[in-house]
């Protein structure tokens, strides 16, 4: 299976040797986004503004791959202060519809550029037909009922 780098001008350019996202089949692997304004490449101020910016950045990259936030299967949230968890939780709920993605949240000592939050995710992209089988389990599952 090939992989394809996904880029959106509506999200911050990568600030290191990585892609904004990689598409492999019907799966999109999103690199972590921090609250950088893509127009200025500066960090917005405060946890609430950063959380909104992070989800807007992720949405832009997902859209560039032809997906929507509703296809998000898993997110990982890294925060420098879990005391802000309730605020981030409320903000996140505004960017997704039920069923919400699976999630893990971690408190970390520091994030790039002094960010307060970073979010990465995995998205299932729309496609025609099932994704191609990638291993023995998928091959086995396809033979059920025969």
PDB file of N, CA, C and O in Angstrom, residues 49-129:
ATOM      1  N   UNK A  49      -8.442  29.702  23.140  1.00  0.00           N
ATOM      2  CA  UNK A  49      -8.102  30.106  21.770  1.00  0.00           C
ATOM      3  C   UNK A  49      -7.227  29.052  21.100  1.00  0.00           C
ATOM      4  O   UNK A  49      -7.419  28.727  19.921  1.00  0.00           O
ATOM      5  N   UNK A  50      -6.279  28.489  21.854  1.00  0.00           N
ATOM      6  CA  UNK A  50      -5.417  27.464  21.277  1.00  0.00           C
ATOM      7  C   UNK A  50      -6.207  26.201  20.941  1.00  0.00           C
ATOM      8  O   UNK A  50      -6.001  25.599  19.885  1.00  0.00           O
ATOM      9  N   UNK A  51      -7.110  25.794  21.805  1.00  0.00           N
ATOM     10  CA  UNK A  51      -7.912  24.595  21.532  1.00  0.00           C
ATOM     11  C   UNK A  51      -8.751  24.786  20.266  1.00  0.00           C
ATOM     12  O   UNK A  51      -8.792  23.904  19.404  1.00  0.00           O
ATOM     13  N   UNK A  52      -9.416  25.931  20.148  1.00  0.00           N
ATOM     14  CA  UNK A  52     -10.200  26.197  18.926  1.00  0.00           C
ATOM     15  C   UNK A  52      -9.295  26.175  17.694  1.00  0.00           C
ATOM     16  O   UNK A  52      -9.644  25.581  16.665  1.00  0.00           O
ATOM     17  N   UNK A  53      -8.127  26.804  17.780  1.00  0.00           N
ATOM     18  CA  UNK A  53      -7.220  26.863  16.630  1.00  0.00           C
ATOM     19  C   UNK A  53      -6.735  25.469  16.254  1.00  0.00           C
ATOM     20  O   UNK A  53      -6.637  25.128  15.080  1.00  0.00           O
ATOM     21  N   UNK A  54      -6.433  24.650  17.245  1.00  0.00           N
ATOM     22  CA  UNK A  54      -5.987  23.280  16.993  1.00  0.00           C
ATOM     23  C   UNK A  54      -7.045  22.524  16.192  1.00  0.00           C
ATOM     24  O   UNK A  54      -6.732  21.883  15.176  1.00  0.00           O
ATOM     25  N   UNK A  55      -8.295  22.579  16.613  1.00  0.00           N
ATOM     26  CA  UNK A  55      -9.345  21.837  15.918  1.00  0.00           C
ATOM     27  C   UNK A  55      -9.633  22.421  14.533  1.00  0.00           C
ATOM     28  O   UNK A  55      -9.924  21.679  13.596  1.00  0.00           O
ATOM     29  N   UNK A  56      -9.497  23.737  14.380  1.00  0.00           N
ATOM     30  CA  UNK A  56      -9.641  24.326  13.025  1.00  0.00           C
ATOM     31  C   UNK A  56      -8.501  23.855  12.130  1.00  0.00           C
ATOM     32  O   UNK A  56      -8.714  23.545  10.947  1.00  0.00           O
ATOM     33  N   UNK A  57      -7.286  23.798  12.668  1.00  0.00           N
ATOM     34  CA  UNK A  57      -6.142  23.324  11.888  1.00  0.00           C
ATOM     35  C   UNK A  57      -6.343  21.870  11.462  1.00  0.00           C
ATOM     36  O   UNK A  57      -6.102  21.506  10.304  1.00  0.00           O
ATOM     37  N   UNK A  58      -6.763  21.034  12.397  1.00  0.00           N
ATOM     38  CA  UNK A  58      -7.020  19.628  12.068  1.00  0.00           C
ATOM     39  C   UNK A  58      -8.101  19.514  11.001  1.00  0.00           C
ATOM     40  O   UNK A  58      -7.974  18.741  10.049  1.00  0.00           O
ATOM     41  N   UNK A  59      -9.183  20.280  11.151  1.00  0.00           N
ATOM     42  CA  UNK A  59     -10.287  20.238  10.179  1.00  0.00           C
ATOM     43  C   UNK A  59      -9.800  20.609   8.786  1.00  0.00           C
ATOM     44  O   UNK A  59     -10.203  19.995   7.794  1.00  0.00           O
ATOM     45  N   UNK A  60      -8.901  21.581   8.682  1.00  0.00           N
ATOM     46  CA  UNK A  60      -8.375  21.990   7.372  1.00  0.00           C
ATOM     47  C   UNK A  60      -7.579  20.868   6.713  1.00  0.00           C
ATOM     48  O   UNK A  60      -7.703  20.623   5.510  1.00  0.00           O
ATOM     49  N   UNK A  61      -6.770  20.164   7.494  1.00  0.00           N
ATOM     50  CA  UNK A  61      -5.970  19.066   6.939  1.00  0.00           C
ATOM     51  C   UNK A  61      -6.879  17.902   6.547  1.00  0.00           C
ATOM     52  O   UNK A  61      -6.709  17.304   5.482  1.00  0.00           O
ATOM     53  N   UNK A  62      -7.854  17.593   7.375  1.00  0.00           N
ATOM     54  CA  UNK A  62      -8.804  16.515   7.056  1.00  0.00           C
ATOM     55  C   UNK A  62      -9.546  16.846   5.765  1.00  0.00           C
ATOM     56  O   UNK A  62      -9.706  15.991   4.886  1.00  0.00           O
ATOM     57  N   UNK A  63      -9.981  18.087   5.614  1.00  0.00           N
ATOM     58  CA  UNK A  63     -10.688  18.497   4.394  1.00  0.00           C
ATOM     59  C   UNK A  63      -9.789  18.376   3.164  1.00  0.00           C
ATOM     60  O   UNK A  63     -10.252  17.980   2.088  1.00  0.00           O
ATOM     61  N   UNK A  64      -8.509  18.699   3.308  1.00  0.00           N
ATOM     62  CA  UNK A  64      -7.573  18.582   2.181  1.00  0.00           C
ATOM     63  C   UNK A  64      -7.446  17.140   1.706  1.00  0.00           C
ATOM     64  O   UNK A  64      -7.124  16.890   0.543  1.00  0.00           O
ATOM     65  N   UNK A  65      -7.718  16.196   2.596  1.00  0.00           N
ATOM     66  CA  UNK A  65      -7.661  14.779   2.241  1.00  0.00           C
ATOM     67  C   UNK A  65      -9.008  14.259   1.759  1.00  0.00           C
ATOM     68  O   UNK A  65      -9.142  13.082   1.429  1.00  0.00           O
ATOM     69  N   UNK A  66     -10.025  15.130   1.739  1.00  0.00           N
ATOM     70  CA  UNK A  66     -11.347  14.715   1.281  1.00  0.00           C
ATOM     71  C   UNK A  66     -12.227  14.144   2.369  1.00  0.00           C
ATOM     72  O   UNK A  66     -13.246  13.518   2.088  1.00  0.00           O
ATOM     73  N   UNK A  67     -11.863  14.370   3.632  1.00  0.00           N
ATOM     74  CA  UNK A  67     -12.642  13.834   4.745  1.00  0.00           C
ATOM     75  C   UNK A  67     -13.328  14.917   5.547  1.00  0.00           C
ATOM     76  O   UNK A  67     -13.280  16.104   5.200  1.00  0.00           O
ATOM     77  N   UNK A  68     -13.961  14.484   6.621  1.00  0.00           N
ATOM     78  CA  UNK A  68     -14.612  15.400   7.554  1.00  0.00           C
ATOM     79  C   UNK A  68     -14.229  14.990   8.972  1.00  0.00           C
ATOM     80  O   UNK A  68     -13.772  13.867   9.203  1.00  0.00           O
ATOM     81  N   UNK A  69     -14.467  15.882   9.893  1.00  0.00           N
ATOM     82  CA  UNK A  69     -14.171  15.581  11.292  1.00  0.00           C
ATOM     83  C   UNK A  69     -15.029  14.425  11.802  1.00  0.00           C
ATOM     84  O   UNK A  69     -14.647  13.738  12.744  1.00  0.00           O
ATOM     85  N   UNK A  70     -16.177  14.176  11.184  1.00  0.00           N
ATOM     86  CA  UNK A  70     -17.018  13.057  11.600  1.00  0.00           C
ATOM     87  C   UNK A  70     -16.352  11.713  11.331  1.00  0.00           C
ATOM     88  O   UNK A  70     -16.744  10.700  11.897  1.00  0.00           O
ATOM     89  N   UNK A  71     -15.332  11.690  10.471  1.00  0.00           N
ATOM     90  CA  UNK A  71     -14.605  10.461  10.203  1.00  0.00           C
ATOM     91  C   UNK A  71     -13.498  10.193  11.203  1.00  0.00           C
ATOM     92  O   UNK A  71     -12.816   9.167  11.121  1.00  0.00           O
ATOM     93  N   UNK A  72     -13.306  11.101  12.152  1.00  0.00           N
ATOM     94  CA  UNK A  72     -12.239  10.942  13.135  1.00  0.00           C
ATOM     95  C   UNK A  72     -12.550   9.741  14.035  1.00  0.00           C
ATOM     96  O   UNK A  72     -13.587   9.698  14.693  1.00  0.00           O
ATOM     97  N   UNK A  73     -11.660   8.769  14.031  1.00  0.00           N
ATOM     98  CA  UNK A  73     -11.850   7.566  14.844  1.00  0.00           C
ATOM     99  C   UNK A  73     -11.145   7.678  16.190  1.00  0.00           C
ATOM    100  O   UNK A  73     -11.608   7.125  17.183  1.00  0.00           O
ATOM    101  N   UNK A  74     -10.024   8.395  16.240  1.00  0.00           N
ATOM    102  CA  UNK A  74      -9.214   8.452  17.455  1.00  0.00           C
ATOM    103  C   UNK A  74      -8.492   9.788  17.530  1.00  0.00           C
ATOM    104  O   UNK A  74      -7.980  10.265  16.522  1.00  0.00           O
ATOM    105  N   UNK A  75      -8.486  10.396  18.692  1.00  0.00           N
ATOM    106  CA  UNK A  75      -7.678  11.588  18.938  1.00  0.00           C
ATOM    107  C   UNK A  75      -6.845  11.371  20.192  1.00  0.00           C
ATOM    108  O   UNK A  75      -7.253  10.664  21.111  1.00  0.00           O
ATOM    109  N   UNK A  76      -5.683  11.972  20.185  1.00  0.00           N
ATOM    110  CA  UNK A  76      -4.842  12.030  21.378  1.00  0.00           C
ATOM    111  C   UNK A  76      -4.623  13.507  21.683  1.00  0.00           C
ATOM    112  O   UNK A  76      -4.252  14.275  20.793  1.00  0.00           O
ATOM    113  N   UNK A  77      -4.882  13.872  22.930  1.00  0.00           N
ATOM    114  CA  UNK A  77      -4.747  15.262  23.366  1.00  0.00           C
ATOM    115  C   UNK A  77      -3.616  15.330  24.372  1.00  0.00           C
ATOM    116  O   UNK A  77      -3.598  14.576  25.348  1.00  0.00           O
ATOM    117  N   UNK A  78      -2.682  16.229  24.120  1.00  0.00           N
ATOM    118  CA  UNK A  78      -1.588  16.478  25.051  1.00  0.00           C
ATOM    119  C   UNK A  78      -1.772  17.893  25.588  1.00  0.00           C
ATOM    120  O   UNK A  78      -1.964  18.837  24.812  1.00  0.00           O
ATOM    121  N   UNK A  79      -1.734  18.035  26.897  1.00  0.00           N
ATOM    122  CA  UNK A  79      -1.941  19.328  27.537  1.00  0.00           C
ATOM    123  C   UNK A  79      -0.869  19.548  28.583  1.00  0.00           C
ATOM    124  O   UNK A  79      -0.416  18.599  29.224  1.00  0.00           O
ATOM    125  N   UNK A  80      -0.493  20.799  28.773  1.00  0.00           N
ATOM    126  CA  UNK A  80       0.494  21.092  29.810  1.00  0.00           C
ATOM    127  C   UNK A  80      -0.148  21.248  31.182  1.00  0.00           C
ATOM    128  O   UNK A  80       0.559  21.251  32.186  1.00  0.00           O
ATOM    129  N   UNK A  81      -1.489  21.365  31.242  1.00  0.00           N
ATOM    130  CA  UNK A  81      -2.178  21.504  32.520  1.00  0.00           C
ATOM    131  C   UNK A  81      -3.561  20.864  32.427  1.00  0.00           C
ATOM    132  O   UNK A  81      -4.458  21.418  31.787  1.00  0.00           O
ATOM    133  N   UNK A  82      -3.731  19.715  33.074  1.00  0.00           N
ATOM    134  CA  UNK A  82      -5.025  19.031  33.032  1.00  0.00           C
ATOM    135  C   UNK A  82      -6.122  19.784  33.781  1.00  0.00           C
ATOM    136  O   UNK A  82      -7.293  19.427  33.685  1.00  0.00           O
ATOM    137  N   UNK A  83      -5.779  20.852  34.484  1.00  0.00           N
ATOM    138  CA  UNK A  83      -6.806  21.687  35.104  1.00  0.00           C
ATOM    139  C   UNK A  83      -7.682  22.330  34.029  1.00  0.00           C
ATOM    140  O   UNK A  83      -8.809  22.733  34.312  1.00  0.00           O
ATOM    141  N   UNK A  84      -7.181  22.393  32.789  1.00  0.00           N
ATOM    142  CA  UNK A  84      -7.945  22.960  31.671  1.00  0.00           C
ATOM    143  C   UNK A  84      -8.765  21.909  30.925  1.00  0.00           C
ATOM    144  O   UNK A  84      -9.385  22.203  29.907  1.00  0.00           O
ATOM    145  N   UNK A  85      -8.796  20.682  31.453  1.00  0.00           N
ATOM    146  CA  UNK A  85      -9.461  19.581  30.766  1.00  0.00           C
ATOM    147  C   UNK A  85     -10.930  19.870  30.472  1.00  0.00           C
ATOM    148  O   UNK A  85     -11.412  19.608  29.363  1.00  0.00           O
ATOM    149  N   UNK A  86     -11.683  20.401  31.419  1.00  0.00           N
ATOM    150  CA  UNK A  86     -13.116  20.652  31.219  1.00  0.00           C
ATOM    151  C   UNK A  86     -13.344  21.654  30.091  1.00  0.00           C
ATOM    152  O   UNK A  86     -14.249  21.478  29.264  1.00  0.00           O
ATOM    153  N   UNK A  87     -12.528  22.708  30.028  1.00  0.00           N
ATOM    154  CA  UNK A  87     -12.646  23.695  28.947  1.00  0.00           C
ATOM    155  C   UNK A  87     -12.394  23.043  27.595  1.00  0.00           C
ATOM    156  O   UNK A  87     -13.143  23.257  26.639  1.00  0.00           O
ATOM    157  N   UNK A  88     -11.328  22.259  27.505  1.00  0.00           N
ATOM    158  CA  UNK A  88     -10.981  21.598  26.243  1.00  0.00           C
ATOM    159  C   UNK A  88     -12.060  20.596  25.866  1.00  0.00           C
ATOM    160  O   UNK A  88     -12.440  20.484  24.700  1.00  0.00           O
ATOM    161  N   UNK A  89     -12.585  19.883  26.837  1.00  0.00           N
ATOM    162  CA  UNK A  89     -13.644  18.918  26.593  1.00  0.00           C
ATOM    163  C   UNK A  89     -14.855  19.601  25.956  1.00  0.00           C
ATOM    164  O   UNK A  89     -15.417  19.103  24.970  1.00  0.00           O
ATOM    165  N   UNK A  90     -15.277  20.732  26.507  1.00  0.00           N
ATOM    166  CA  UNK A  90     -16.416  21.477  25.964  1.00  0.00           C
ATOM    167  C   UNK A  90     -16.133  21.970  24.550  1.00  0.00           C
ATOM    168  O   UNK A  90     -16.999  21.909  23.674  1.00  0.00           O
ATOM    169  N   UNK A  91     -14.931  22.462  24.316  1.00  0.00           N
ATOM    170  CA  UNK A  91     -14.563  22.959  22.983  1.00  0.00           C
ATOM    171  C   UNK A  91     -14.535  21.810  21.986  1.00  0.00           C
ATOM    172  O   UNK A  91     -15.077  21.916  20.879  1.00  0.00           O
ATOM    173  N   UNK A  92     -13.941  20.682  22.366  1.00  0.00           N
ATOM    174  CA  UNK A  92     -13.870  19.528  21.475  1.00  0.00           C
ATOM    175  C   UNK A  92     -15.263  19.077  21.049  1.00  0.00           C
ATOM    176  O   UNK A  92     -15.485  18.733  19.884  1.00  0.00           O
ATOM    177  N   UNK A  93     -16.203  19.069  21.957  1.00  0.00           N
ATOM    178  CA  UNK A  93     -17.565  18.618  21.653  1.00  0.00           C
ATOM    179  C   UNK A  93     -18.198  19.428  20.524  1.00  0.00           C
ATOM    180  O   UNK A  93     -19.037  18.916  19.786  1.00  0.00           O
ATOM    181  N   UNK A  94     -17.767  20.670  20.353  1.00  0.00           N
ATOM    182  CA  UNK A  94     -18.304  21.512  19.294  1.00  0.00           C
ATOM    183  C   UNK A  94     -17.761  21.192  17.911  1.00  0.00           C
ATOM    184  O   UNK A  94     -18.290  21.681  16.909  1.00  0.00           O
ATOM    185  N   UNK A  95     -16.732  20.378  17.813  1.00  0.00           N
ATOM    186  CA  UNK A  95     -16.123  20.054  16.527  1.00  0.00           C
ATOM    187  C   UNK A  95     -16.470  18.651  16.028  1.00  0.00           C
ATOM    188  O   UNK A  95     -16.068  18.273  14.929  1.00  0.00           O
ATOM    189  N   UNK A  96     -17.201  17.882  16.846  1.00  0.00           N
ATOM    190  CA  UNK A  96     -17.529  16.509  16.490  1.00  0.00           C
ATOM    191  C   UNK A  96     -19.007  16.242  16.739  1.00  0.00           C
ATOM    192  O   UNK A  96     -19.621  16.848  17.594  1.00  0.00           O
ATOM    193  N   UNK A  97     -19.531  15.274  15.988  1.00  0.00           N
ATOM    194  CA  UNK A  97     -20.885  14.774  16.217  1.00  0.00           C
ATOM    195  C   UNK A  97     -20.764  13.379  16.818  1.00  0.00           C
ATOM    196  O   UNK A  97     -19.736  12.715  16.685  1.00  0.00           O
ATOM    197  N   UNK A  98     -21.807  12.930  17.480  1.00  0.00           N
ATOM    198  CA  UNK A  98     -21.810  11.575  18.023  1.00  0.00           C
ATOM    199  C   UNK A  98     -21.886  10.578  16.879  1.00  0.00           C
ATOM    200  O   UNK A  98     -22.532  10.863  15.874  1.00  0.00           O
ATOM    201  N   UNK A  99     -21.253   9.443  16.971  1.00  0.00           N
ATOM    202  CA  UNK A  99     -20.430   9.026  18.094  1.00  0.00           C
ATOM    203  C   UNK A  99     -19.086   9.742  18.076  1.00  0.00           C
ATOM    204  O   UNK A  99     -18.464   9.873  17.020  1.00  0.00           O
ATOM    205  N   UNK A 100     -18.689  10.231  19.225  1.00  0.00           N
ATOM    206  CA  UNK A 100     -17.418  10.939  19.343  1.00  0.00           C
ATOM    207  C   UNK A 100     -16.259   9.973  19.115  1.00  0.00           C
ATOM    208  O   UNK A 100     -16.387   8.769  19.339  1.00  0.00           O
ATOM    209  N   UNK A 101     -15.110  10.502  18.684  1.00  0.00           N
ATOM    210  CA  UNK A 101     -13.960   9.614  18.490  1.00  0.00           C
ATOM    211  C   UNK A 101     -13.449   9.066  19.825  1.00  0.00           C
ATOM    212  O   UNK A 101     -13.689   9.652  20.879  1.00  0.00           O
ATOM    213  N   UNK A 102     -12.760   7.937  19.738  1.00  0.00           N
ATOM    214  CA  UNK A 102     -12.037   7.444  20.908  1.00  0.00           C
ATOM    215  C   UNK A 102     -10.976   8.484  21.245  1.00  0.00           C
ATOM    216  O   UNK A 102     -10.536   9.232  20.365  1.00  0.00           O
ATOM    217  N   UNK A 103     -10.566   8.535  22.510  1.00  0.00           N
ATOM    218  CA  UNK A 103      -9.646   9.599  22.906  1.00  0.00           C
ATOM    219  C   UNK A 103      -8.759   9.169  24.059  1.00  0.00           C
ATOM    220  O   UNK A 103      -9.158   8.408  24.920  1.00  0.00           O
ATOM    221  N   UNK A 104      -7.564   9.706  24.047  1.00  0.00           N
ATOM    222  CA  UNK A 104      -6.658   9.613  25.191  1.00  0.00           C
ATOM    223  C   UNK A 104      -6.160  11.033  25.455  1.00  0.00           C
ATOM    224  O   UNK A 104      -5.928  11.796  24.517  1.00  0.00           O
ATOM    225  N   UNK A 105      -6.040  11.383  26.727  1.00  0.00           N
ATOM    226  CA  UNK A 105      -5.565  12.717  27.101  1.00  0.00           C
ATOM    227  C   UNK A 105      -4.408  12.553  28.083  1.00  0.00           C
ATOM    228  O   UNK A 105      -4.486  11.765  29.023  1.00  0.00           O
ATOM    229  N   UNK A 106      -3.350  13.318  27.833  1.00  0.00           N
ATOM    230  CA  UNK A 106      -2.147  13.222  28.649  1.00  0.00           C
ATOM    231  C   UNK A 106      -1.707  14.611  29.098  1.00  0.00           C
ATOM    232  O   UNK A 106      -1.793  15.569  28.334  1.00  0.00           O
ATOM    233  N   UNK A 107      -1.195  14.703  30.319  1.00  0.00           N
ATOM    234  CA  UNK A 107      -0.519  15.920  30.741  1.00  0.00           C
ATOM    235  C   UNK A 107       0.966  15.718  30.476  1.00  0.00           C
ATOM    236  O   UNK A 107       1.537  14.689  30.827  1.00  0.00           O
ATOM    237  N   UNK A 108       1.564  16.727  29.837  1.00  0.00           N
ATOM    238  CA  UNK A 108       2.978  16.662  29.481  1.00  0.00           C
ATOM    239  C   UNK A 108       3.704  17.861  30.080  1.00  0.00           C
ATOM    240  O   UNK A 108       3.089  18.868  30.415  1.00  0.00           O
ATOM    241  N   UNK A 109       5.008  17.757  30.191  1.00  0.00           N
ATOM    242  CA  UNK A 109       5.805  18.827  30.788  1.00  0.00           C
ATOM    243  C   UNK A 109       5.896  20.054  29.891  1.00  0.00           C
ATOM    244  O   UNK A 109       5.909  21.183  30.377  1.00  0.00           O
ATOM    245  N   UNK A 110       5.963  19.834  28.581  1.00  0.00           N
ATOM    246  CA  UNK A 110       6.097  20.957  27.647  1.00  0.00           C
ATOM    247  C   UNK A 110       5.690  20.509  26.258  1.00  0.00           C
ATOM    248  O   UNK A 110       5.702  19.318  25.936  1.00  0.00           O
ATOM    249  N   UNK A 111       5.326  21.498  25.424  1.00  0.00           N
ATOM    250  CA  UNK A 111       4.962  21.263  24.030  1.00  0.00           C
ATOM    251  C   UNK A 111       5.732  22.242  23.149  1.00  0.00           C
ATOM    252  O   UNK A 111       6.225  23.276  23.634  1.00  0.00           O
ATOM    253  N   UNK A 112       5.845  21.960  21.849  1.00  0.00           N
ATOM    254  CA  UNK A 112       6.581  22.860  20.957  1.00  0.00           C
ATOM    255  C   UNK A 112       6.068  24.302  21.043  1.00  0.00           C
ATOM    256  O   UNK A 112       4.863  24.540  21.180  1.00  0.00           O
ATOM    257  N   UNK A 113       7.018  25.227  20.978  1.00  0.00           N
ATOM    258  CA  UNK A 113       6.745  26.665  20.973  1.00  0.00           C
ATOM    259  C   UNK A 113       5.988  27.169  22.199  1.00  0.00           C
ATOM    260  O   UNK A 113       5.346  28.206  22.170  1.00  0.00           O
ATOM    261  N   UNK A 114       6.005  26.405  23.269  1.00  0.00           N
ATOM    262  CA  UNK A 114       5.309  26.813  24.482  1.00  0.00           C
ATOM    263  C   UNK A 114       3.803  26.654  24.405  1.00  0.00           C
ATOM    264  O   UNK A 114       3.073  27.250  25.207  1.00  0.00           O
ATOM    265  N   UNK A 115       3.315  25.830  23.480  1.00  0.00           N
ATOM    266  CA  UNK A 115       1.873  25.600  23.337  1.00  0.00           C
ATOM    267  C   UNK A 115       1.313  24.982  24.610  1.00  0.00           C
ATOM    268  O   UNK A 115       2.020  24.309  25.370  1.00  0.00           O
ATOM    269  N   UNK A 116       0.025  25.194  24.824  1.00  0.00           N
ATOM    270  CA  UNK A 116      -0.670  24.634  25.978  1.00  0.00           C
ATOM    271  C   UNK A 116      -1.377  23.325  25.642  1.00  0.00           C
ATOM    272  O   UNK A 116      -1.729  22.566  26.543  1.00  0.00           O
ATOM    273  N   UNK A 117      -1.594  23.068  24.336  1.00  0.00           N
ATOM    274  CA  UNK A 117      -2.324  21.894  23.891  1.00  0.00           C
ATOM    275  C   UNK A 117      -1.809  21.460  22.519  1.00  0.00           C
ATOM    276  O   UNK A 117      -1.420  22.304  21.701  1.00  0.00           O
ATOM    277  N   UNK A 118      -1.803  20.161  22.296  1.00  0.00           N
ATOM    278  CA  UNK A 118      -1.507  19.583  20.990  1.00  0.00           C
ATOM    279  C   UNK A 118      -2.457  18.412  20.798  1.00  0.00           C
ATOM    280  O   UNK A 118      -2.732  17.673  21.744  1.00  0.00           O
ATOM    281  N   UNK A 119      -2.989  18.264  19.578  1.00  0.00           N
ATOM    282  CA  UNK A 119      -3.922  17.179  19.285  1.00  0.00           C
ATOM    283  C   UNK A 119      -3.500  16.511  17.988  1.00  0.00           C
ATOM    284  O   UNK A 119      -3.182  17.182  17.005  1.00  0.00           O
ATOM    285  N   UNK A 120      -3.500  15.178  17.999  1.00  0.00           N
ATOM    286  CA  UNK A 120      -3.264  14.376  16.805  1.00  0.00           C
ATOM    287  C   UNK A 120      -4.457  13.451  16.632  1.00  0.00           C
ATOM    288  O   UNK A 120      -5.233  13.268  17.573  1.00  0.00           O
ATOM    289  N   UNK A 121      -4.596  12.860  15.449  1.00  0.00           N
ATOM    290  CA  UNK A 121      -5.742  11.986  15.263  1.00  0.00           C
ATOM    291  C   UNK A 121      -5.594  11.021  14.107  1.00  0.00           C
ATOM    292  O   UNK A 121      -4.655  11.107  13.305  1.00  0.00           O
ATOM    293  N   UNK A 122      -6.566  10.117  14.045  1.00  0.00           N
ATOM    294  CA  UNK A 122      -6.677   9.150  12.958  1.00  0.00           C
ATOM    295  C   UNK A 122      -8.091   9.259  12.409  1.00  0.00           C
ATOM    296  O   UNK A 122      -9.067   9.220  13.172  1.00  0.00           O
ATOM    297  N   UNK A 123      -8.181   9.400  11.084  1.00  0.00           N
ATOM    298  CA  UNK A 123      -9.465   9.601  10.411  1.00  0.00           C
ATOM    299  C   UNK A 123      -9.700   8.470   9.425  1.00  0.00           C
ATOM    300  O   UNK A 123      -8.789   8.064   8.710  1.00  0.00           O
ATOM    301  N   UNK A 124     -10.940   8.005   9.376  1.00  0.00           N
ATOM    302  CA  UNK A 124     -11.353   7.069   8.340  1.00  0.00           C
ATOM    303  C   UNK A 124     -11.954   7.912   7.222  1.00  0.00           C
ATOM    304  O   UNK A 124     -12.929   8.636   7.432  1.00  0.00           O
ATOM    305  N   UNK A 125     -11.337   7.849   6.055  1.00  0.00           N
ATOM    306  CA  UNK A 125     -11.773   8.651   4.915  1.00  0.00           C
ATOM    307  C   UNK A 125     -12.838   7.917   4.109  1.00  0.00           C
ATOM    308  O   UNK A 125     -12.845   6.686   4.053  1.00  0.00           O
ATOM    309  N   UNK A 126     -13.717   8.683   3.470  1.00  0.00           N
ATOM    310  CA  UNK A 126     -14.716   8.036   2.615  1.00  0.00           C
ATOM    311  C   UNK A 126     -14.022   7.395   1.417  1.00  0.00           C
ATOM    312  O   UNK A 126     -12.980   7.861   0.959  1.00  0.00           O
ATOM    313  N   UNK A 127     -14.593   6.334   0.930  1.00  0.00           N
ATOM    314  CA  UNK A 127     -14.029   5.658  -0.233  1.00  0.00           C
ATOM    315  C   UNK A 127     -15.071   4.796  -0.902  1.00  0.00           C
ATOM    316  O   UNK A 127     -16.158   4.587  -0.376  1.00  0.00           O
ATOM    317  N   UNK A 128     -14.746   4.304  -2.055  1.00  0.00           N
ATOM    318  CA  UNK A 128     -15.647   3.430  -2.795  1.00  0.00           C
ATOM    319  C   UNK A 128     -15.307   2.003  -2.413  1.00  0.00           C
ATOM    320  O   UNK A 128     -14.189   1.539  -2.639  1.00  0.00           O
ATOM    321  N   UNK A 129     -16.241   1.312  -1.799  1.00  0.00           N
ATOM    322  CA  UNK A 129     -16.019  -0.070  -1.404  1.00  0.00           C
ATOM    323  C   UNK A 129     -15.154  -0.156  -0.169  1.00  0.00           C
ATOM    324  O   UNK A 129     -14.689   0.850   0.355  1.00  0.00           O
TER     325      UNK A 129
END
